[in-house]
Coordinates of C-alpha atoms in Angstrom, one line a residue:
Chain A
M1 CA -0.2 0.3 -0.3
F2 CA 1.0 3.6 -0.3
S3 CA 0.0 7.0 0.1
Y4 CA 0.7 10.2 -2.4
A5 CA 2.5 12.8 -1.0
E6 CA 0.6 15.4 -2.7
E7 CA -2.4 17.0 -0.8
Q8 CA -5.6 15.4 -2.4
T9 CA -8.8 16.8 -2.7
T10 CA -11.8 15.7 -1.2
H11 CA -15.6 15.9 -2.8
E12 CA -18.5 16.2 -1.0
L13 CA -21.2 15.1 -2.9
D14 CA -24.2 14.8 -0.1
D15 CA -23.4 12.4 2.7
M16 CA -20.0 10.4 0.4
K17 CA -16.9 11.9 0.2
V18 CA -15.1 11.1 -2.8
G19 CA -11.4 11.7 -2.9
G20 CA -8.7 11.3 -0.4
Q21 CA -5.6 9.3 0.4
P22 CA -6.3 5.4 -0.5
G23 CA -7.7 4.3 2.2
E24 CA -9.2 7.4 3.5
F25 CA -12.4 7.1 2.2
P26 CA -13.9 4.1 0.4
T27 CA -14.5 3.5 -3.2
L28 CA -17.7 5.4 -4.4
M29 CA -18.9 3.1 -6.4
V30 CA -21.5 4.0 -9.8
G31 CA -23.9 1.9 -11.2
T32 CA -25.6 2.9 -15.6
M33 CA -28.8 2.4 -16.1
F34 CA -30.5 2.5 -19.4
Y35 CA -27.7 1.1 -21.0
E36 CA -27.7 0.0 -24.4
D37 CA -31.1 -1.6 -24.8
Q38 CA -32.4 -1.7 -21.7
F39 CA -35.6 0.2 -20.7
K40 CA -36.0 1.9 -24.0
E41 CA -39.6 1.5 -23.1
P42 CA -40.6 4.5 -20.6
I43 CA -43.5 3.2 -18.7
S44 CA -43.2 -1.0 -18.7
S45 CA -39.7 -0.9 -17.1
L46 CA -39.6 1.9 -14.7
D47 CA -40.9 -0.4 -11.9
E48 CA -38.2 -2.7 -12.6
A49 CA -35.3 0.2 -12.9
S50 CA -37.1 1.3 -8.9
E51 CA -36.3 -1.9 -8.0
L52 CA -32.4 -1.7 -9.5
I53 CA -32.0 1.6 -7.8
D54 CA -33.5 0.4 -4.2
R55 CA -31.1 -3.0 -4.4
Q56 CA -27.8 -0.7 -5.5
N57 CA -29.1 1.3 -2.3
K58 CA -29.7 -1.7 0.0
I59 CA -26.0 -2.7 -1.1
S60 CA -24.4 -0.1 -0.7
E61 CA -25.8 0.3 2.9
K62 CA -25.3 -2.9 3.5
A63 CA -21.4 -3.1 2.5
S64 CA -20.4 0.8 3.8
V65 CA -19.8 1.8 0.3
P66 CA -21.0 4.5 -1.2
S67 CA -23.1 4.4 -4.6
M68 CA -24.3 6.4 -7.3
V69 CA -26.6 6.0 -9.9
D70 CA -25.6 6.6 -13.8
I71 CA -28.1 8.0 -16.2
F72 CA -27.6 6.9 -19.9
I73 CA -28.8 9.2 -22.2
Y74 CA -28.8 8.4 -26.0
E75 CA -31.6 10.7 -28.4
K76 CA -33.0 13.8 -27.7
E77 CA -36.5 12.2 -26.9
E78 CA -35.6 10.3 -23.9
V79 CA -34.3 13.4 -22.0
R80 CA -37.3 13.9 -20.3
W81 CA -38.9 11.1 -19.3
K82 CA -35.0 9.5 -18.2
L83 CA -34.7 12.3 -16.0
D84 CA -38.3 12.3 -14.6
F85 CA -37.8 9.3 -13.7
A86 CA -34.2 10.2 -12.0
L87 CA -35.2 13.2 -10.3
D88 CA -38.2 11.8 -8.8
K89 CA -36.9 8.2 -7.8
I90 CA -32.9 9.6 -7.0
D91 CA -32.6 11.4 -3.3
G92 CA -29.1 13.2 -4.1
F93 CA -26.9 13.6 -6.6
F94 CA -26.5 11.0 -9.7
S95 CA -24.6 11.1 -13.0
V96 CA -26.0 11.4 -16.3
D97 CA -24.2 9.6 -19.0
V98 CA -24.7 11.4 -22.8
P99 CA -22.2 10.1 -25.8
E100 CA -23.7 13.1 -28.1
S101 CA -23.0 16.7 -27.3
E102 CA -26.8 17.8 -29.0
V103 CA -28.4 15.4 -26.3
R104 CA -26.2 17.1 -23.3
M105 CA -27.3 20.1 -24.1
K106 CA -31.2 19.0 -24.1
V107 CA -30.1 17.4 -20.9
L108 CA -28.4 21.2 -18.9
E109 CA -32.0 22.8 -20.4
Y110 CA -34.3 20.5 -18.6
L111 CA -32.4 20.1 -15.8
E112 CA -32.1 23.8 -15.4
E113 CA -35.4 24.1 -15.9
Q114 CA -36.3 21.1 -13.2
D115 CA -33.8 23.4 -11.1
S116 CA -31.5 20.9 -10.7
L117 CA -28.1 21.7 -12.0
D118 CA -27.0 21.3 -8.2
R119 CA -27.6 17.5 -7.5
V120 CA -25.6 16.8 -11.4
I121 CA -22.5 14.7 -11.9
Y122 CA -22.2 15.6 -16.0
N123 CA -21.0 12.5 -17.3
S124 CA -19.1 13.6 -19.5
L125 CA -16.6 16.8 -20.6
N126 CA -14.7 15.3 -23.4
L127 CA -12.8 15.9 -26.6
G128 CA -16.4 16.1 -28.2
L129 CA -17.4 18.8 -26.9
E130 CA -18.2 21.8 -28.9
E131 CA -18.2 25.3 -28.6
E132 CA -22.2 26.1 -28.0
E133 CA -22.2 23.2 -25.4
Y134 CA -19.2 24.9 -23.9
E135 CA -20.3 28.5 -23.7
L136 CA -24.7 26.8 -22.6
L137 CA -22.6 25.1 -19.4
K138 CA -21.1 28.1 -18.3
D139 CA -24.7 29.4 -18.0
K140 CA -26.3 26.3 -17.1
T141 CA -24.0 25.1 -14.6
P142 CA -24.0 21.1 -13.0
A143 CA -22.4 20.8 -9.8
G144 CA -20.1 18.1 -10.5
A145 CA -18.2 16.6 -14.1
I146 CA -16.7 13.6 -15.4
L147 CA -13.7 14.5 -17.4
L148 CA -13.0 12.4 -19.5
A149 CA -9.3 12.0 -20.3
Y150 CA -9.6 9.8 -23.9
N151 CA -6.8 10.9 -26.2
P152 CA -7.0 9.2 -29.2
Q153 CA -4.2 10.6 -30.8
D154 CA -2.2 9.6 -27.9
N155 CA -3.6 7.1 -26.0
S156 CA -0.4 6.8 -23.0
T157 CA -0.6 8.4 -20.1
H158 CA 1.3 11.2 -20.8
G159 CA -1.7 11.8 -23.7
R160 CA -4.3 11.3 -21.6
K161 CA -2.6 13.6 -18.8
E162 CA -2.6 16.2 -21.8
M163 CA -6.0 16.3 -22.2
I164 CA -7.2 17.1 -18.9
S165 CA -4.0 19.9 -18.4
E166 CA -3.6 21.3 -22.1
G167 CA -6.3 19.3 -24.6
G168 CA -3.7 17.5 -25.8
V169 CA -4.0 18.4 -29.9
L170 CA -7.4 18.0 -30.0
L171 CA -8.6 20.6 -27.7
D172 CA -7.4 24.1 -27.9
E173 CA -7.4 24.2 -23.8
G174 CA -6.6 21.6 -21.1
L175 CA -10.5 19.9 -19.9
L176 CA -9.8 21.1 -16.5
E177 CA -9.2 24.6 -17.3
M178 CA -12.8 24.3 -19.2
S179 CA -14.2 22.8 -15.9
E180 CA -13.0 25.9 -13.9
K181 CA -14.3 28.2 -16.6
I182 CA -17.7 26.8 -16.5
G183 CA -17.6 27.1 -12.7
V184 CA -18.0 22.9 -12.3
E185 CA -17.7 22.8 -8.6
Y186 CA -16.9 18.9 -8.0
P187 CA -14.8 17.6 -11.3
L188 CA -13.7 14.0 -11.4
L189 CA -10.9 12.9 -13.3
D190 CA -11.2 10.0 -15.4
T191 CA -8.7 8.4 -17.1
A192 CA -10.6 6.4 -20.1
A193 CA -10.5 2.8 -20.3
T194 CA -9.8 1.9 -23.8
T195 CA -9.9 -1.1 -25.6
F196 CA -6.6 -3.8 -25.8
G197 CA -4.4 -2.4 -28.7
E198 CA -5.9 1.4 -27.5
G199 CA -3.6 1.5 -24.4
A200 CA -5.9 -0.8 -21.7
C201 CA -2.8 -0.5 -19.4
E202 CA -2.8 2.9 -19.4
A203 CA -6.4 4.0 -17.8
V204 CA -5.1 2.0 -14.9
R205 CA -1.2 3.6 -15.2
S206 CA -3.1 6.9 -15.1
V207 CA -5.0 6.9 -12.1
P208 CA -1.5 6.8 -9.8
V209 CA -0.5 9.6 -12.1
F210 CA -3.1 12.0 -12.4
K211 CA -3.6 11.3 -8.5
T212 CA -0.1 12.9 -8.4
E213 CA -0.6 15.7 -11.0
F214 CA -3.7 16.8 -10.1
G215 CA -4.5 15.6 -6.6
L216 CA -8.3 15.8 -7.7
P217 CA -10.4 12.0 -7.7
V218 CA -9.7 9.8 -10.1
G219 CA -11.5 6.5 -11.5
C220 CA -12.3 5.2 -14.3
S221 CA -14.6 2.2 -16.0
L222 CA -12.7 -0.7 -17.0
H223 CA -15.3 -3.0 -17.4
N224 CA -15.2 -1.5 -20.5
T225 CA -12.4 -2.8 -21.3
L226 CA -13.3 -6.5 -20.1
E227 CA -16.5 -5.5 -22.5
A228 CA -14.2 -5.2 -25.8
W229 CA -12.5 -8.1 -24.9
R230 CA -13.2 -10.2 -28.2
W231 CA -11.1 -13.6 -27.1
L232 CA -13.2 -14.2 -24.2
D233 CA -16.4 -14.4 -27.1
Q234 CA -15.0 -17.2 -28.2
Y235 CA -13.8 -18.6 -24.3
E236 CA -16.2 -21.8 -23.4
H237 CA -17.4 -20.7 -20.1
K238 CA -17.4 -16.6 -21.1
G239 CA -21.1 -16.3 -19.2
E240 CA -19.8 -17.2 -15.5
I241 CA -15.5 -16.4 -16.5
F242 CA -17.2 -12.9 -17.6
D243 CA -18.6 -12.3 -14.2
I244 CA -16.0 -12.9 -11.9
I245 CA -13.0 -10.9 -14.1
D246 CA -16.4 -8.0 -14.6
A247 CA -15.6 -7.3 -10.2
A248 CA -12.5 -7.9 -10.3
V249 CA -11.3 -5.3 -12.6
D250 CA -12.2 -2.9 -10.7
N251 CA -9.4 -3.9 -8.0
L252 CA -6.9 -2.6 -10.6
P253 CA -7.5 1.0 -10.1
M254 CA -8.4 0.5 -6.6
L255 CA -5.7 -0.5 -5.6
L256 CA -4.0 2.6 -7.2
G257 CA -5.9 4.8 -5.7
A258 CA -8.8 5.0 -7.7
D259 CA -12.0 6.8 -6.3
F260 CA -14.5 6.7 -7.4
I261 CA -15.4 3.5 -10.4
Y262 CA -18.3 3.6 -13.0
Y263 CA -18.3 -0.6 -13.0
G264 CA -20.6 -0.9 -15.1
P265 CA -24.6 -2.4 -15.9
I266 CA -26.4 -2.0 -12.4
E267 CA -27.5 -5.1 -12.5
N268 CA -24.1 -6.1 -11.5
A269 CA -24.6 -3.7 -7.7
E270 CA -24.3 -6.7 -5.6
R271 CA -20.6 -8.5 -7.0
S272 CA -18.8 -5.4 -7.7
I273 CA -19.9 -3.4 -3.7
V274 CA -19.3 -6.5 -2.2
N275 CA -16.2 -6.6 -4.0
A276 CA -14.9 -2.8 -3.6
A277 CA -16.1 -3.3 0.4
F278 CA -13.2 -6.4 0.2
T279 CA -10.8 -4.4 -1.5
D280 CA -11.6 -1.1 0.3
K281 CA -10.9 -3.0 3.3
I282 CA -7.1 -4.1 2.4
I283 CA -6.5 -1.0 1.1
A284 CA -7.5 0.7 4.1
E285 CA -5.7 -1.7 6.4
G286 CA -2.1 -1.0 4.7
A287 CA -2.7 2.9 5.0
Q288 CA -3.8 2.8 8.2
D289 CA -0.7 0.9 9.6
Y290 CA 1.9 2.2 7.9
F291 CA 1.0 5.6 6.4
G292 CA -1.3 6.9 9.2
I293 CA -4.3 7.8 7.3
E294 CA -7.1 7.9 9.2
V295 CA -9.6 5.7 8.3
S296 CA -13.5 7.7 7.6
E297 CA -15.6 6.2 10.1
A298 CA -18.8 5.0 8.0
H299 CA -15.4 2.9 6.3
P300 CA -16.2 -0.8 5.0
Y301 CA -12.8 -1.0 7.5
H302 CA -14.6 -0.7 10.6
K303 CA -18.3 -1.5 9.4
L304 CA -17.9 -4.8 7.8
Chain B
M1 CA -3.9 -7.1 -59.6
D2 CA -1.0 -7.1 -62.0
I3 CA 2.0 -5.1 -60.3
D4 CA 3.6 -4.7 -63.6
S5 CA 1.4 -3.1 -65.8
E6 CA 2.3 -0.1 -67.1
L7 CA 1.9 3.5 -65.8
L8 CA 0.4 1.9 -62.6
T9 CA -0.7 4.4 -60.3
T10 CA -0.4 4.6 -56.8
V11 CA 0.5 6.9 -53.6
V12 CA 3.1 7.9 -51.1
G13 CA 1.2 6.9 -48.2
S14 CA -0.8 9.5 -46.5
Y15 CA -4.1 11.3 -46.8
P16 CA -5.4 14.0 -44.9
S17 CA -8.4 12.1 -43.9
R18 CA -9.1 13.4 -40.2
P19 CA -11.6 11.7 -37.6
E20 CA -13.7 14.4 -37.0
R21 CA -13.7 14.8 -32.7
S22 CA -17.5 14.0 -32.4
E23 CA -16.1 10.1 -34.1
L24 CA -13.5 10.0 -32.0
I25 CA -15.6 10.1 -28.9
N26 CA -18.6 8.0 -30.5
S27 CA -16.1 5.6 -31.0
F28 CA -14.6 5.7 -27.2
Y29 CA -18.0 4.8 -26.5
E30 CA -18.9 2.6 -29.5
K31 CA -15.3 0.7 -28.1
K32 CA -14.3 0.8 -31.5
G33 CA -11.0 1.6 -33.2
P34 CA -11.2 5.6 -33.2
F35 CA -9.4 5.8 -37.1
E36 CA -11.6 3.7 -38.9
S37 CA -13.8 6.0 -40.3
S38 CA -10.9 8.6 -41.2
L39 CA -9.3 4.8 -42.6
K40 CA -12.2 4.4 -44.6
R41 CA -12.6 7.4 -45.7
A42 CA -9.3 7.7 -46.9
V43 CA -9.0 4.2 -49.0
E44 CA -12.7 4.9 -50.8
D45 CA -11.7 8.4 -51.9
Q46 CA -8.5 6.5 -53.6
L47 CA -10.6 3.9 -55.1
E48 CA -13.0 6.6 -56.3
C49 CA -10.0 8.8 -58.2
G50 CA -9.4 5.3 -60.0
L51 CA -5.7 4.6 -58.2
D52 CA -4.6 0.7 -59.2
L53 CA -2.3 0.7 -55.8
I54 CA -3.3 2.4 -52.7
S55 CA -2.0 2.6 -49.2
D56 CA -4.1 3.1 -46.3
G57 CA -4.1 7.0 -45.8
Q58 CA -1.6 6.6 -42.4
T59 CA -4.9 8.4 -40.3
R60 CA -3.7 7.4 -37.0
A61 CA -0.5 9.7 -36.9
S62 CA 2.7 11.0 -38.3
M63 CA 5.2 8.6 -40.1
V64 CA 7.2 8.7 -37.6
D65 CA 4.6 8.5 -34.1
I66 CA 3.0 5.3 -36.1
F67 CA 6.1 3.7 -35.2
A68 CA 7.7 4.7 -32.5
K69 CA 3.9 4.2 -30.9
G70 CA 3.9 0.7 -31.8
L71 CA 7.9 -0.5 -31.3
S72 CA 9.2 -1.6 -28.3
G73 CA 11.8 1.2 -26.8
Y74 CA 10.6 4.1 -28.3
R75 CA 8.2 6.5 -26.5
I76 CA 7.2 9.5 -27.5
K77 CA 6.8 12.4 -25.2
E78 CA 7.2 16.1 -25.9
R79 CA 9.3 14.4 -28.7
V80 CA 9.7 11.1 -29.7
E81 CA 12.7 9.1 -27.7
I82 CA 14.4 5.8 -27.5
V83 CA 14.4 5.0 -23.7
E84 CA 15.3 1.0 -24.0
R85 CA 16.0 -2.0 -26.8
V86 CA 14.6 -1.6 -29.4
K87 CA 12.6 -4.6 -30.4
Y88 CA 9.4 -5.2 -32.0
S89 CA 6.4 -5.9 -29.6
G90 CA 3.5 -6.5 -32.3
E91 CA 1.6 -5.8 -35.5
I92 CA 1.6 -2.1 -35.9
T93 CA 0.2 -1.4 -39.2
V94 CA -0.9 -4.6 -40.2
E95 CA -4.7 -5.0 -38.8
D96 CA -4.9 -2.0 -40.4
Q97 CA -4.1 -3.1 -43.9
R98 CA -6.4 -6.2 -43.3
L99 CA -9.2 -4.3 -42.8
V100 CA -8.4 -2.2 -46.5
R101 CA -7.9 -5.7 -47.7
E102 CA -11.3 -6.2 -46.9
I103 CA -13.0 -3.7 -48.6
I104 CA -10.9 -2.7 -51.8
P105 CA -11.4 -4.6 -54.9
D106 CA -9.5 -7.3 -56.9
R107 CA -8.3 -5.0 -59.1
T108 CA -6.8 -2.4 -56.8
G109 CA -3.3 -3.4 -55.5
L110 CA -2.8 -2.2 -51.5
K111 CA 0.6 -0.7 -50.3
G112 CA 2.3 -1.6 -47.0
I113 CA 4.4 1.2 -45.7
V114 CA 7.2 1.3 -43.2
T115 CA 8.8 4.5 -41.9
G116 CA 12.7 3.5 -42.7
P117 CA 14.5 2.6 -39.6
C118 CA 17.3 5.5 -40.2
T119 CA 14.6 7.9 -40.5
L120 CA 13.0 6.9 -37.5
V121 CA 16.4 6.7 -35.5
E122 CA 17.6 10.4 -36.5
S123 CA 13.8 11.5 -35.7
S124 CA 13.6 10.6 -32.2
K125 CA 15.8 11.4 -28.8
D126 CA 18.2 9.0 -27.8
M127 CA 18.6 7.8 -24.8
F128 CA 19.4 4.3 -24.7
Y129 CA 22.2 3.6 -27.3
E130 CA 26.0 5.2 -27.2
D131 CA 26.1 3.9 -31.2
K132 CA 23.4 5.5 -33.4
K133 CA 24.3 2.4 -36.3
E134 CA 23.5 0.1 -33.2
A135 CA 19.6 1.5 -32.6
V136 CA 19.2 1.6 -36.2
M137 CA 20.1 -2.0 -36.4
D138 CA 18.0 -3.2 -33.4
T139 CA 15.4 -0.9 -35.1
A140 CA 16.3 -1.9 -38.2
E141 CA 15.1 -5.8 -37.3
A142 CA 11.9 -4.9 -35.4
L143 CA 10.8 -3.0 -38.7
A144 CA 11.9 -5.9 -40.6
E145 CA 9.3 -8.1 -38.4
E146 CA 6.5 -5.5 -39.7
A147 CA 7.8 -6.2 -42.7
I148 CA 6.8 -9.4 -42.9
R149 CA 3.7 -9.6 -41.5
L150 CA 3.1 -7.0 -43.9
S151 CA 3.6 -8.7 -47.1
S152 CA 0.8 -11.8 -45.9
V153 CA -1.3 -8.8 -46.9
C154 CA -0.1 -6.2 -48.7
D155 CA 1.5 -6.2 -53.2
V156 CA 4.1 -3.6 -52.5
I157 CA 5.7 -2.9 -49.3
Q158 CA 7.2 0.6 -49.2
I159 CA 10.1 2.0 -47.0
D160 CA 10.2 6.0 -46.4
E161 CA 13.5 7.1 -45.9
P162 CA 13.5 11.2 -46.2
L163 CA 16.3 11.3 -44.2
F164 CA 18.6 9.7 -47.4
S165 CA 18.1 13.0 -49.5
I166 CA 20.2 15.2 -47.0
D167 CA 22.3 11.9 -45.3
F168 CA 23.2 8.7 -46.5
P169 CA 24.7 7.1 -43.5
D170 CA 27.3 4.8 -43.5
H171 CA 25.3 1.8 -42.3
A172 CA 22.0 2.8 -44.1
Q173 CA 22.8 -0.1 -46.7
E174 CA 23.0 -2.5 -44.3
S175 CA 19.8 -1.4 -42.0
L176 CA 17.9 -1.5 -45.2
E177 CA 19.0 -5.1 -46.1
K178 CA 17.7 -5.9 -42.8
L179 CA 14.2 -5.2 -44.1
L180 CA 14.2 -6.7 -47.7
N181 CA 14.0 -10.5 -47.0
I182 CA 10.4 -10.7 -48.0
D183 CA 8.4 -11.8 -51.4
V184 CA 6.9 -8.8 -52.5
P185 CA 8.0 -6.1 -54.5
I186 CA 10.0 -3.7 -52.3
A187 CA 9.5 0.0 -52.8
L188 CA 12.3 2.6 -51.3
H189 CA 10.7 6.4 -51.1
V190 CA 13.1 9.5 -50.0
C191 CA 12.1 12.9 -51.1
G192 CA 13.5 16.0 -51.8
D193 CA 17.0 16.3 -54.0
V194 CA 18.9 12.7 -54.2
T195 CA 21.3 13.7 -56.8
E196 CA 23.8 14.0 -54.5
M197 CA 23.2 10.1 -53.4
M198 CA 21.8 9.0 -56.6
E199 CA 24.6 6.7 -57.1
E200 CA 24.6 4.7 -53.1
L201 CA 20.5 4.4 -54.1
V202 CA 20.6 2.7 -57.2
E203 CA 22.8 0.0 -55.4
L204 CA 20.5 -1.1 -53.0
D205 CA 18.3 -4.5 -53.6
V206 CA 15.1 -2.4 -54.0
D207 CA 12.5 -3.2 -56.9
I208 CA 10.7 0.3 -56.7
L209 CA 12.4 3.7 -56.4
D210 CA 10.3 6.4 -56.1
H211 CA 11.1 10.2 -55.3
E212 CA 10.1 14.0 -56.1
F213 CA 10.4 14.6 -59.9
T214 CA 8.0 17.5 -59.6
T215 CA 9.4 19.5 -57.0
N216 CA 13.1 18.4 -57.9
P217 CA 13.0 18.6 -61.8
V218 CA 16.6 18.0 -62.3
L219 CA 16.4 14.1 -61.2
Y220 CA 14.7 13.9 -64.7
D221 CA 18.1 14.3 -66.5
K222 CA 20.0 13.1 -63.5
F223 CA 18.3 9.5 -64.0
S224 CA 18.6 9.3 -67.6
D225 CA 22.2 9.9 -67.7
I226 CA 22.8 6.8 -65.4
D227 CA 22.0 2.9 -65.7
F228 CA 19.8 1.6 -62.9
P229 CA 17.7 -2.1 -62.4
Q230 CA 15.0 -0.7 -60.2
R231 CA 11.8 0.4 -61.8
L232 CA 10.7 4.5 -61.3
S233 CA 8.0 5.6 -59.5
V234 CA 7.8 9.0 -60.6
G235 CA 6.3 12.0 -58.5
V236 CA 4.3 13.6 -61.0
V237 CA 1.8 16.6 -58.9
S238 CA 3.4 18.4 -55.7
T239 CA 2.5 18.3 -52.7
E240 CA 1.5 21.8 -52.9
P241 CA -1.8 23.5 -52.6
T242 CA -2.2 24.2 -55.8
V243 CA -3.9 21.9 -58.2
E244 CA -2.2 20.9 -61.1
E245 CA -4.2 21.3 -65.0
V246 CA -4.9 17.6 -66.3
E247 CA -2.4 19.0 -68.9
E248 CA 0.0 19.8 -66.6
I249 CA 0.4 16.9 -65.3
R250 CA 0.4 14.7 -68.5
K251 CA 2.9 16.7 -69.9
R252 CA 4.9 15.1 -67.1
I253 CA 4.3 11.5 -67.2
E254 CA 4.9 11.7 -71.3
K255 CA 8.4 13.0 -70.0
A256 CA 9.5 10.1 -68.0
V257 CA 8.1 7.2 -70.6
D258 CA 10.0 8.9 -72.9
L259 CA 12.8 8.7 -70.1
F260 CA 12.0 5.8 -68.6
G261 CA 9.9 3.7 -70.9
P262 CA 6.2 2.7 -70.1
K263 CA 7.1 0.7 -66.7
V264 CA 7.2 3.9 -64.8
M265 CA 4.8 3.7 -61.9
I266 CA 3.0 7.3 -61.5
D267 CA 2.2 9.1 -58.2
P268 CA 2.5 12.3 -56.0
D269 CA 5.8 13.7 -54.9
C270 CA 5.3 12.8 -51.5
G271 CA 2.3 12.0 -48.5
L272 CA -0.5 14.1 -49.4
R273 CA -1.4 14.5 -45.7
N274 CA -0.7 18.2 -45.2
L275 CA -3.6 19.2 -47.9
D276 CA -7.3 19.5 -47.4
V277 CA -9.0 16.4 -48.2
K278 CA -11.1 18.6 -51.5
T279 CA -7.5 19.5 -52.8
A280 CA -5.8 16.4 -52.0
K281 CA -8.7 14.1 -53.9
M282 CA -8.8 16.7 -57.1
K283 CA -4.8 16.5 -57.4
L284 CA -5.6 11.6 -57.4
K285 CA -8.2 12.2 -59.8
N286 CA -6.1 14.7 -62.4
M287 CA -3.0 12.8 -62.6
V288 CA -5.5 9.5 -63.2
E289 CA -6.9 11.3 -65.8
A290 CA -3.9 12.6 -67.4
K291 CA -2.2 8.9 -67.3
E292 CA -5.5 8.0 -69.1
R293 CA -4.6 10.5 -71.7
V294 CA -1.4 9.4 -72.1
Q295 CA -2.2 5.7 -72.7
C296 CA -4.9 7.2 -74.9
G297 CA -2.1 8.8 -76.9

């Protein structure tokens, strides 16, 4: 186990603390819903969606590992009903995960209408940020934002760091500077899990580099690398093995000090959160006895 | 395709197809390679222009960065650096070539491109080797592995050594020999005015010599003054933003045919990476049309 020499910022999102030194706070586990073709029909599936959120909350409480819901939105038509559902069902912060810039702008407008920008982690500020969206963000500012370090021109750790600090060759300014100009209160650095062949390891290696360089909360969604691993598609017992690795992959960034993990579909809450509790306990034990880190009161280290 | 056909039209390599930022971020969400779309566009444009022998467009990065990223021992920070012994650690451009092969018709040939070892080392800050020749030889051995793999997919392998126009190191020939053990024709592209090292170039055991005849018209005379065993690939359009008229290009091709015979290959002077797509495409279209006019007499 290890500790960072650099000061580490901690964000307080409601009663959840994200960031700090390894072992200080348990990892924030974020489960995504409305992913791909799940719940395309708004009415018939909302009960099931509610149950999944309840289930994540229950496991989270039991394991003393904080959790958050990530709402995936593909198209403009989905903005209203998905956000209505989230605002009604979720107490406090939630993440809104939107690939398309135009759809993200609709999200901002609707969240402002609902007076709820202060509850949202915007996922994400990334290289696809258009000028119009940038300007809109300055006016309609979410409380938090994921800063996605994806840099396809240079997928090394250095290239990812540059996307945060200077924008690499693709943006005129770094995502961190942009988030500051926008006025994001809680920036969260995502090291951008990529496929094998596109710098898969770099997403993990970037965790300690980002913590050292920026001192901000860092995380990633390494389950995406596993999902894109074509070799496993041909493996005889893929389903069973996939489930095991899917939980285990989170341990890699966690051991290097990751503060939050997007663990994938919210259906996997149980295995991902319990796994995180185990790993958090290991990290906290090492951090406390060797580095004198004060492990937070609500940590699974004390509770489980 | 018939690689021996007369007035074969080709490209040097790079094409200005760059993915939009929105395409790049979509590739992240779709868990796909970020350069598939730009590669396909580069290939489609070359096919539409009617070229006989095309490239993958080298849309991923510069000719140096592509290989510096792919070879073990190199790394890219502020600039390209050599930080440990250079080794081949897996396919660099082969998968892209396989993708191109899947989408081009049988009649179209495919050129695989390898940035030469001398140019790669010269473009890097060497922090490991004490001897430049050793760095070049290790790089050559690593690139030879790539060339062998490329030769199973491509009809021609081109080695790019722009360095040779300003410096032809003592170990140049030895390093290139490491790359020549493949079964498909090998082209050597050297841009710039190569008159000073012409004697060394024609001694190399390559099948095709590719040079910038438009920017350096002196090469027409120089090459016609000497005997050489290689086929010539003659640059008949410049890499400047001005698009040459078809007639102007036709005259250049006719001059090349008069001096070197109908087996010359026809291409732009160098890679088109720095042009805008419209200009690059127009240059290639005009080049193919000029060639057709020459063939029609």
